[in-house]
XYZ file of C-alpha atoms in Angstrom:
570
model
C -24.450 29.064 -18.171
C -22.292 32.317 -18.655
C -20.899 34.752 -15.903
C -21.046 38.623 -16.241
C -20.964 41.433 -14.100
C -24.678 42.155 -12.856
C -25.139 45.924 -14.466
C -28.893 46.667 -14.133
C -31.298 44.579 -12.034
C -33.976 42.657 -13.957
C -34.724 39.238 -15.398
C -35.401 38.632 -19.079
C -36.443 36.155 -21.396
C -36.754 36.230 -25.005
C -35.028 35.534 -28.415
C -31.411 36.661 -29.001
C -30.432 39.157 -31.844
C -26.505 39.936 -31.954
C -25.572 43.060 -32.979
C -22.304 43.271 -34.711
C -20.327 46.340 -36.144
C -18.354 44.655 -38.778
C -15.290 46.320 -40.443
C -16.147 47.513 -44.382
C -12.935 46.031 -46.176
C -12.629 47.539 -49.750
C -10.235 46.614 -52.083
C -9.562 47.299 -55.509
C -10.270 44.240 -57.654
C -9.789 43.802 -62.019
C -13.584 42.477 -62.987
C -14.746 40.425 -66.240
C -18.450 40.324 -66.412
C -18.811 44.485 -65.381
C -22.316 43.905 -66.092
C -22.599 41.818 -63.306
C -21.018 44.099 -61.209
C -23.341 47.086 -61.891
C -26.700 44.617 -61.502
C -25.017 44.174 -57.966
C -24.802 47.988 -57.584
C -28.466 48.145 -58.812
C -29.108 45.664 -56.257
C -27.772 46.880 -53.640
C -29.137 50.216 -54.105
C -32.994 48.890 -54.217
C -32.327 47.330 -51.002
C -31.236 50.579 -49.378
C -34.415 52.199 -50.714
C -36.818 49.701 -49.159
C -34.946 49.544 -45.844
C -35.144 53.522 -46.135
C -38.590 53.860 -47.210
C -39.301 51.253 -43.970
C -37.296 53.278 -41.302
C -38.648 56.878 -42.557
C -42.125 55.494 -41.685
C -41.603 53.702 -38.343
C -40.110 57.485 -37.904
C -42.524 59.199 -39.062
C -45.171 57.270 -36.690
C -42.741 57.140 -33.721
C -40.917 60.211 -33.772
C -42.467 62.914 -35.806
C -42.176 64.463 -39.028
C -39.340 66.789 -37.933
C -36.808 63.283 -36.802
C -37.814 61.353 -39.948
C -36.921 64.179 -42.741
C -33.261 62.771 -42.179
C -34.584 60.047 -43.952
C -36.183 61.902 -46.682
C -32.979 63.696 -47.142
C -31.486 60.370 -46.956
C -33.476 58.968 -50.134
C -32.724 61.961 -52.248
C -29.759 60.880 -52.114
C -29.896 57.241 -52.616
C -32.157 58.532 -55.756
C -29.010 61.188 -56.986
C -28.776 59.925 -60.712
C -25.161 61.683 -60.864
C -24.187 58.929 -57.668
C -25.465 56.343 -59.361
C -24.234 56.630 -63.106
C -20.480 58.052 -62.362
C -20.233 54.715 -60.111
C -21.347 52.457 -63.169
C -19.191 54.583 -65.409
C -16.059 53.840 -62.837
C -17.230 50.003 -63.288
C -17.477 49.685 -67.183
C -14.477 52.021 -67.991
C -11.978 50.481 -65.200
C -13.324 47.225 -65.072
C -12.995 47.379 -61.316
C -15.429 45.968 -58.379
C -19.115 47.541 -57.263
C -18.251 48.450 -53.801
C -14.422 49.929 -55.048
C -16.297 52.291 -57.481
C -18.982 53.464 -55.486
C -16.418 54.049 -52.683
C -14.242 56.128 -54.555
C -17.001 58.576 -55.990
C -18.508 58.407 -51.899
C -15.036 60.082 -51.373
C -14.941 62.210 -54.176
C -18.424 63.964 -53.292
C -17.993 64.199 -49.948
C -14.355 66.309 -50.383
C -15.894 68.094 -52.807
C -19.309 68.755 -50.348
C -16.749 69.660 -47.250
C -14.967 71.905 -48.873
C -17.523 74.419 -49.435
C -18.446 77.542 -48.046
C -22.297 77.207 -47.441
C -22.882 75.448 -43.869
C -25.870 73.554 -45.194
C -23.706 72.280 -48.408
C -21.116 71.159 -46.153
C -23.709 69.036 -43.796
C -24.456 67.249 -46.822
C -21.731 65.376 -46.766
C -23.034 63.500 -43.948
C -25.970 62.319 -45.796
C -23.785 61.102 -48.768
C -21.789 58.999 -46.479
C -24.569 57.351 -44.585
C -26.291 56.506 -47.626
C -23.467 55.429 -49.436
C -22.307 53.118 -46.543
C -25.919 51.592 -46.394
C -25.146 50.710 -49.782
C -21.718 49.389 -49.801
C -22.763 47.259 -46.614
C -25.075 45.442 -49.182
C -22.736 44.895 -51.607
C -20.374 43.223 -49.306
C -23.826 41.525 -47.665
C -22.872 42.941 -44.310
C -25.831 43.046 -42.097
C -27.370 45.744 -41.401
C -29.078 45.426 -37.739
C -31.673 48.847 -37.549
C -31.760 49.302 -34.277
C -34.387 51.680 -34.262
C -36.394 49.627 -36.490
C -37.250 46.650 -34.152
C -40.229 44.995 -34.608
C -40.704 42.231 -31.838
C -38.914 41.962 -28.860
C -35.471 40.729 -28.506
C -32.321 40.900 -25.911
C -29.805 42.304 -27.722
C -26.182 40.767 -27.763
C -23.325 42.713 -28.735
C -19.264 43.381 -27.847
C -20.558 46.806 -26.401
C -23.089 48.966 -27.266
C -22.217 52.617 -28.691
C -23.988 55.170 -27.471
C -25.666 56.081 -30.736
C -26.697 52.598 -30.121
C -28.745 53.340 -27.016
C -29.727 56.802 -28.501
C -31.656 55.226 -31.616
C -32.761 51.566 -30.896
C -36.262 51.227 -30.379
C -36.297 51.042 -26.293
C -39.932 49.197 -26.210
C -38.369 46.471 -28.113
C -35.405 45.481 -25.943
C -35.854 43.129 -22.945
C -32.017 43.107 -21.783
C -28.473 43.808 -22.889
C -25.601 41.565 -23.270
C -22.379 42.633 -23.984
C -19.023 41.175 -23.752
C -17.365 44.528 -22.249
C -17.971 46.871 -19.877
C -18.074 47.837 -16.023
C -20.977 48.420 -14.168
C -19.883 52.686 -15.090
C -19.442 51.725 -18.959
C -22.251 53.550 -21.265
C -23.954 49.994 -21.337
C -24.726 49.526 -18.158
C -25.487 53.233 -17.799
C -28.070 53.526 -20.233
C -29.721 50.028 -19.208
C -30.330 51.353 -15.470
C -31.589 54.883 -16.820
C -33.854 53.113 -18.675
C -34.380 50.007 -16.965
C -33.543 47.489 -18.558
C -31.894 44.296 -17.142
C -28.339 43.792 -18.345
C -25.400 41.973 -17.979
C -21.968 43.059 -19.154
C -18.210 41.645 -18.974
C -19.239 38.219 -20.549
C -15.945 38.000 -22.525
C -17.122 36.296 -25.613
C -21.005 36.619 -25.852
C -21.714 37.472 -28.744
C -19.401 34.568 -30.601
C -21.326 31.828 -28.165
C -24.988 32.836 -28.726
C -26.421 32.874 -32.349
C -29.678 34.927 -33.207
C -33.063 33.506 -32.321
C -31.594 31.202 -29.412
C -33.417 31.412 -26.862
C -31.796 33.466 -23.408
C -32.874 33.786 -19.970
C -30.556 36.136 -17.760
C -31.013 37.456 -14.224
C -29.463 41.216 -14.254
C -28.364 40.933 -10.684
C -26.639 37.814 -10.659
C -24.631 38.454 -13.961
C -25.844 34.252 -14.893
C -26.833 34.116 -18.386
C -28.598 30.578 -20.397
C -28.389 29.749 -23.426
C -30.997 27.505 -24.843
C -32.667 26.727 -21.172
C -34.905 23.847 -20.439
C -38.888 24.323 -19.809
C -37.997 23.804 -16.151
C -35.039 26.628 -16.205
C -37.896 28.789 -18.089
C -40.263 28.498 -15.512
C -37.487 29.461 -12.814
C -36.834 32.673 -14.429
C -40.547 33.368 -15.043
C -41.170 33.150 -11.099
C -38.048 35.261 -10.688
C -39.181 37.961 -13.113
C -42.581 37.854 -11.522
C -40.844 38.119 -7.857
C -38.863 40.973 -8.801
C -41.770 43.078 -10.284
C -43.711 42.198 -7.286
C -40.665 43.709 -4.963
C -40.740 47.007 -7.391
C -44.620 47.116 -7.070
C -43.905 46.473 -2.952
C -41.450 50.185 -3.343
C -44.008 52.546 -4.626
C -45.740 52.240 -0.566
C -42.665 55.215 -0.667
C -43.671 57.238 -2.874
C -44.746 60.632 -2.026
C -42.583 59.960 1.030
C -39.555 62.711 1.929
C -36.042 61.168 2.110
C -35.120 61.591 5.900
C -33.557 59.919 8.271
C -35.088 58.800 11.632
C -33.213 61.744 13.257
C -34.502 64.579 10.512
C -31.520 64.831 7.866
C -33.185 65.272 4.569
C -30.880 64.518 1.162
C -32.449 64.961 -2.950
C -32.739 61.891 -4.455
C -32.754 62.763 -8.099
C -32.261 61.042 -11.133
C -29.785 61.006 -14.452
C -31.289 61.170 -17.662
C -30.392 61.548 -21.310
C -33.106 63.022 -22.406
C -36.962 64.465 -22.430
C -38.236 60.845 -22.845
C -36.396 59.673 -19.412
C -38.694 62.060 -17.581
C -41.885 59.724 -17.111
C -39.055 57.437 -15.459
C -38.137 59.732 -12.895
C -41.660 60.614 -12.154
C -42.845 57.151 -12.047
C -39.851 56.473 -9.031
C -40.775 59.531 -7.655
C -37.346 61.403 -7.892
C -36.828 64.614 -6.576
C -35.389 66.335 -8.790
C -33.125 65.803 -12.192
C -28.833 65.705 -10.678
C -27.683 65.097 -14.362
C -28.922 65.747 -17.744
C -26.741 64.713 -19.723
C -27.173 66.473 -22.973
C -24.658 65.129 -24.936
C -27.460 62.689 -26.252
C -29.036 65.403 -27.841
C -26.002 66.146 -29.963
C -25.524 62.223 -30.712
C -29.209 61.823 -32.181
C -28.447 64.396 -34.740
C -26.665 62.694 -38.123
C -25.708 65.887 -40.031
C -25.398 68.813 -37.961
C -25.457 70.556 -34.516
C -28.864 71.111 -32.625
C -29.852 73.811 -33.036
C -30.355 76.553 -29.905
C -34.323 76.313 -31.348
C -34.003 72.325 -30.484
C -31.791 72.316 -27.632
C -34.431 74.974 -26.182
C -37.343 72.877 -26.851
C -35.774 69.403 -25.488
C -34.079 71.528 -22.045
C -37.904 73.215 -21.871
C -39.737 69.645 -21.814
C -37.711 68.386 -19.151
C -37.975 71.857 -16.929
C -41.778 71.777 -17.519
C -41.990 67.715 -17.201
C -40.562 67.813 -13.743
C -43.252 70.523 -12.042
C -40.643 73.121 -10.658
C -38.278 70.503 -9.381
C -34.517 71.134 -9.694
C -32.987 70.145 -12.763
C -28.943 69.879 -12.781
C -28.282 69.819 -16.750
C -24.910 69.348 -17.948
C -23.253 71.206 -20.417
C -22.326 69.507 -23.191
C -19.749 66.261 -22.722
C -18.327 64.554 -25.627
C -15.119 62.953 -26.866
C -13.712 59.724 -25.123
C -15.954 57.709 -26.275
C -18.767 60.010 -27.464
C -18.130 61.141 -30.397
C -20.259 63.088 -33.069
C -20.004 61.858 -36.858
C -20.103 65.494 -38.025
C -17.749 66.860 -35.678
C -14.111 65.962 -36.382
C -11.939 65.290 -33.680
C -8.227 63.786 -34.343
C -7.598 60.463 -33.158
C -5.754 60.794 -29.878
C -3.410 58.175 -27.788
C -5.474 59.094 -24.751
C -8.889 60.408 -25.648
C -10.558 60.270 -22.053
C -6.976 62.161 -20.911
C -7.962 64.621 -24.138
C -10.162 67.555 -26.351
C -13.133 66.406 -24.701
C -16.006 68.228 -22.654
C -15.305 71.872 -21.037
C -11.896 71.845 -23.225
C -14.116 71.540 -26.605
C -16.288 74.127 -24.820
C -13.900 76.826 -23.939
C -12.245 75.864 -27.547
C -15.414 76.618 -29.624
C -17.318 79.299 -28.204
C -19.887 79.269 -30.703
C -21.030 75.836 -29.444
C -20.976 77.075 -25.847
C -22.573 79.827 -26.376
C -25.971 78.262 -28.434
C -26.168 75.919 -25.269
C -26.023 78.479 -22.859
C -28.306 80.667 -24.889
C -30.934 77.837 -25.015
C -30.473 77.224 -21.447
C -30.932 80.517 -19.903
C -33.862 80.645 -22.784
C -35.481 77.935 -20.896
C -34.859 79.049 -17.508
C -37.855 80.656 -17.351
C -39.856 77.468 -17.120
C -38.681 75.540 -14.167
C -35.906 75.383 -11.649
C -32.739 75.154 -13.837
C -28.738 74.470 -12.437
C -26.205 74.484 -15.007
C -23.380 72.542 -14.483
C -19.808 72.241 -16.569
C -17.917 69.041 -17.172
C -14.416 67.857 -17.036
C -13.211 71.299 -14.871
C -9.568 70.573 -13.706
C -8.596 74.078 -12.691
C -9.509 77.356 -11.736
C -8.976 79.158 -14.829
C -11.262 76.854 -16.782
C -14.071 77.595 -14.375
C -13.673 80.918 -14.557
C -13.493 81.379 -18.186
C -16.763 78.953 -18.554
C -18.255 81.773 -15.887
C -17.106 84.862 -18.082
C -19.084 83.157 -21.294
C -22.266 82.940 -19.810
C -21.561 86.994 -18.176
C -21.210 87.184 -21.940
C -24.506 85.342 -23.334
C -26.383 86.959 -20.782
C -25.415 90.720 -21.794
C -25.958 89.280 -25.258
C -29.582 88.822 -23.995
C -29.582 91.846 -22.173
C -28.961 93.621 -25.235
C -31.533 91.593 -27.144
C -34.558 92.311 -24.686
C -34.742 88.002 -24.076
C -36.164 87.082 -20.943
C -33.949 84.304 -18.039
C -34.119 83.326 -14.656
C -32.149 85.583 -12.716
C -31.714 82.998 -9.893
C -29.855 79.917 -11.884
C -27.400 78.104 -9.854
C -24.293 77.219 -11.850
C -21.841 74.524 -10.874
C -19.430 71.744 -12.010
C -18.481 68.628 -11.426
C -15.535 67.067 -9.658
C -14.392 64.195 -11.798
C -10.621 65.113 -11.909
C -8.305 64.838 -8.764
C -6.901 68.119 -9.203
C -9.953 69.751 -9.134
C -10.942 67.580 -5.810
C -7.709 69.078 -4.444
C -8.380 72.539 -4.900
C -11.899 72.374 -4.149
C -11.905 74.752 -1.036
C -11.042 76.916 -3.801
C -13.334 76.147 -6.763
C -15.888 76.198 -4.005
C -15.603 80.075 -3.603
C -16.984 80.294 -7.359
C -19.818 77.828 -7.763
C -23.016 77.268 -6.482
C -22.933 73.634 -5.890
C -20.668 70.860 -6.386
C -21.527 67.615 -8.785
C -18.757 64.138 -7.605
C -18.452 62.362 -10.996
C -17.415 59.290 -9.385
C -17.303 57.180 -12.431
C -14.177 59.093 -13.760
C -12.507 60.322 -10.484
C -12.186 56.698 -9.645
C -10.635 56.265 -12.949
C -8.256 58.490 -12.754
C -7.365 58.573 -8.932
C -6.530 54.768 -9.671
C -5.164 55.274 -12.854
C -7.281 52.638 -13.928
C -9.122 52.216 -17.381
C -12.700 51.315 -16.374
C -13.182 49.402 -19.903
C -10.636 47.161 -19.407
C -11.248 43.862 -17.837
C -7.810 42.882 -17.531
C -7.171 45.446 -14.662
C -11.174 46.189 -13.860
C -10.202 44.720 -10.156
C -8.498 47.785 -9.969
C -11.464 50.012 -10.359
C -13.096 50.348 -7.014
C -15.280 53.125 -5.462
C -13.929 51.589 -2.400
C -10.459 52.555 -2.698
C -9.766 54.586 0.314
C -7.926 57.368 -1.540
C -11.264 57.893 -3.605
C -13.400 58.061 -0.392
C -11.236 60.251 1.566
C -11.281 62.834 -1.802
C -15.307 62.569 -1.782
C -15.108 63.196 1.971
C -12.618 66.386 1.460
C -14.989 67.793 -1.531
C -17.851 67.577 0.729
C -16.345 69.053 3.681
C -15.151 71.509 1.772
C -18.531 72.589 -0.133
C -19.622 73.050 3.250
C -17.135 75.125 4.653
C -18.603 77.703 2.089
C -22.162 77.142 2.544
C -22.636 75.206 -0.665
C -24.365 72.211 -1.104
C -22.040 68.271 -2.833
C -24.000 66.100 -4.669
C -22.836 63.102 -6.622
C -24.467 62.181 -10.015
C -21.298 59.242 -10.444
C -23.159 55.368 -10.599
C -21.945 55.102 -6.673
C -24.607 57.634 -5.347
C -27.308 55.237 -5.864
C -25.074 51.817 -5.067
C -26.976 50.464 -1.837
C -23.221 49.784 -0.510
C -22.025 52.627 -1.069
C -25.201 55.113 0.518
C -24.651 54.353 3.781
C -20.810 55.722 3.380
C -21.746 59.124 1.869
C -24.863 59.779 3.329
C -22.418 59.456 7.173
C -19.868 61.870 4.672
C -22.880 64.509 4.888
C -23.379 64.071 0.930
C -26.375 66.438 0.275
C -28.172 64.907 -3.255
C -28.018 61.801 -4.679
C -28.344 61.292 -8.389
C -28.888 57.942 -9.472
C -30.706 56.072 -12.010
C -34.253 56.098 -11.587
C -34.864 52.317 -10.744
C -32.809 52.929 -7.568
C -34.421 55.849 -6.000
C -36.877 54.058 -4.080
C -34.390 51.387 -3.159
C -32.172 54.283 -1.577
C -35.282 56.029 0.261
C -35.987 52.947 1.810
C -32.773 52.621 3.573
C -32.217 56.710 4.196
C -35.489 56.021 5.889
C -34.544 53.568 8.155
C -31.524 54.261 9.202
C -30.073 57.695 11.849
C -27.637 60.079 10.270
C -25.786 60.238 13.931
C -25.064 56.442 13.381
C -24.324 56.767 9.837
C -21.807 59.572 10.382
C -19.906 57.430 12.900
C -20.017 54.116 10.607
C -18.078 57.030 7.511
C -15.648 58.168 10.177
C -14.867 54.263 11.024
C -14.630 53.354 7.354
C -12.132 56.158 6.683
C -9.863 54.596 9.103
C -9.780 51.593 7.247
C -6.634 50.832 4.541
C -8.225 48.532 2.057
C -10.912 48.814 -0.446
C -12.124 44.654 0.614
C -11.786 45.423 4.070
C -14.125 48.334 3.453
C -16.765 46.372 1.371
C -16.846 43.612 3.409
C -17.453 46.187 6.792
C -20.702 47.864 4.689
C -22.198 44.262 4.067
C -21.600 42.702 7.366
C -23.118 45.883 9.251
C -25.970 46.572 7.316
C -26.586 42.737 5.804
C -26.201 43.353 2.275
């Protein structure tokens, strides 16, 4: 048996397939038989095809023909004869190594792609170095796992999961995630509750215990994962799965159901997606509304190039129209930390969560803005859109965010387009400073958004990946709760309504504290919005007010956990 950190509830059984990211080492190496090395290159390249050829189908069944011409694109340029033959010249004239040769022309053509002035000539260079990677990962016989090409179902195993990872793996496929990193905030054990699926992460050395096909049972609440169990251990964890999808089949009595108290305070329960697909989750737990879209996914699915507005329209559209006129928070777009885009260059950066990331990229290229605000306001039209802005640590960013959508919108104007005139635009609070001077930045929004996942990070100081100091990362922390309490207060002091779309707003520990704070929404991942109605339900707001008061009184984080489980048995 291994011990994790329970990160989305769930049991699951089934084979194990690890997923590993292994390094490409090239070197330069002096070759006798060339021949040899160019029937390798050959090789290597007819294996690309067929793996190709395979994934453009499942994509073309799955997805569409729009998602799978990347891999059309992709084969014309596995099938480039000018790739091909100036690598084999490199071999026979320099007598030097497959993977060497075919590096150095990858590098060659893509400098020489990047550096022109057509846009669509320059996204090119994408392609070449996908394709060209595929191949050079089989010359060196590096595995290539395709995620999004999974054909029976597995739990997959790896030392964390990227979230181009989650973005492209074939989602019917996976049972559970593994991973030997990662909080119950990291993108893992995000992505696994969004789309529930049982996970377990913080298991140290997983993936170099476990080999594929072994057989793994894992309970998602626990955090206990076995290797290899015994028919009897088998049959355990069957009657556990079955239990627990009993219990979820016992919450849906609620649906339908409003989320008030027993003395009439009504809070949104909505849900966080990551994109049009998560919408028949939120409608199958009954949410409320959307508190976070977070569209950065729709930026991470794309290998070559921005969405465009046309596609960013279409995707914000479906969700409006999916969720019936219910409010639908959508963020704009978040990236760097650990989100990156592999055709958007950012520099590597000592602190990259502390960096060009979010709002900063935002108010730093316009032009990106802008098409997402365009696309937004575009969309409008069709349900009951919120815009909210990332990453805001001051009043001048929000205020220069505010002046470029005055601009899109007289850009519109001008253009005859048709918006909603009655979008509500806010941001988040994920940044102390911007906690502090919320009775400020509360004169300016519409709402307010607690991302609790990073303002415990950096109140605390504390980097949530890292399991060395993770003890340190606590939505308990008193200093945290009495800066959720302040934002709140303060949003109210100016009529506006505080949500929270951080993973804490739909931790059954952590409800009873901000729904006695006066928290207004609650964004959570889908599996938990029945779990939270059933306690809001239950419970007075009176009584739940005094129990936040009590527990702000309070000077440690355990002496605060241990008060929420002893009063309310959990």
């Amino acid at each position: 048996m291994y011990k994790g950190t329970g990160a989305s509830p769930g049991i699951a059984l089934g084979k194990a397939l690890v997923v590993k990211h292994e390094e490409m080492v090239i070197e330069k190496k002096s070759i006798e038989d060339v021949e040899a090395e160019v029937l390798k290159l050959q090789n290597a390249v007819a294996v690309s095809k067929e793996e190709l050829i395979k994934v453009k189908e499942k994509a073309l069944v799955e997805l569409g023909e729009h998602e799978a011409q990347i891999f059309e694109s992709h084969l014309l340029v596995l099938e480039d004869p000018e790739l091909l033959d100036s690598s084999i010249t490199k071999i026979r004239d320099e007598k030097v190594n497959a993977d060497f040769a075919l590096n150095e022309i990858k590098e060659m053509f893509v400098a020489m792609f990047e550096s022109m002035d057509n846009e669509y000539m320059r996204e090119r260079a994408a392609d070449i170095k996908d394709v060209t990677n595929r191949i050079l990962r089989n010359i060196l016989g590096i595995k290539i796992v395709d995620l999004a090409g999974l054909d029976e179902e597995v739990v997959l195993l790896a030392h964390d999961l990227t979230p181009s990872d989650t973005a492209t793996m074939n989602k019917k496929m996976v049972l559970g995630f593994l991973t030997n990193i990662g909080g119950r905030t990291s993108h893992t054990a995000i992505m696994a509750r969004t789309l529930e699926i049982a996970a377990i992460v913080g298991l140290s050395d997983i993936t170099e215990k476990v080999q594929d096909g072994d057989y793994i049972v894992f309970n998602g609440d626990t955090g206990e994962v076995i290797v290899n169990p015994d028919e009897e251990t088998i049959a355990k964890y069957s009657k556990l799965k079955a239990d627990y999808e009993e219990y979820k089949e016992s919450l849906k009595q609620l649906k339908g159901k409003t989320s008030v108290t027993l003395d009439g305070r009504h809070v949104e329960l909505a849900g966080n997606i990551g994109s049009p697909n998560d919408v028949e989750g939120l409608i199958n737990n009954d949410a409320e509304g959307v508190g976070l879209y977070r569209t950065e996914f729709l930026y991470m699915d794309k290998e070559d190039a921005f969405p465009t507005e046309e596609e960013q329209y279409e995707a914000y559209k479906a969700v409006l129209e999916g969720m019936n006129g219910k409010p639908i928070v959508i963020r704009t777009l978040d990236i760097g930390g650990d989100k990156e885009l592999p055709y958007f260059h950012m520099d590597q950066e000592m602190n990259p969560f502390l960096g060009y990331r979010a709002i900063r990229i935002c108010l730093d290229r316009t032009d990106i803005f802008k098409t997402q605000l365009r696309a937004l306001y575009r969309a409008s039209v069709h349900g009951k859109l919120r815009i909210m802005f990332p990453m805001i640590s001051s009043l001048e960013e929000l205020l220069a965010a505010k002046e470029i959508i005055k601009e899109v919108l007289a850009e519109m104007d001008a253009n005859g387009e048709v918006y909603a005139k009655d979008v509500e635009v806010g941001m988040m609070i994920e940044i102390p400073s911007a906690a502090i001077i919320s009775d400020v930045l509360a004169k300016h929004v519409d709402f307010f958004s607690i991302g609790t996942n990073d303002l415990i990070q950096y109140t605390c100081a504390v980097d949530r990946m890292n399991q060395k100091i993770s003890y340190l990362y606590n939505q308990f922390n008193p200093a945290v709760l009495r800066l959720i309490k302040m934002v709140i207060d303060n949003a109210h002091k100016e009529g506006k309504w505080a949500g929270m779309c951080g993973e804490s707003a739909g931790d059954p520990l952590m409800i009873p504290i901000l729904l006695g704070m006066g928290l207004d929404e609650f964004s959570m991942s889908p599996i938990s919005v029945l779990p939270a109605r059933k306690f809001i339900t239950s419970v007075n707001y009176e009584d739940m007010k005094s129990f936040a008061d009590e527990v702000l009184t309070m000077g440690t984080a355990k002496e605060i956990k241990a008060h929420v489980q002893k009063t309310f048995n959990i």
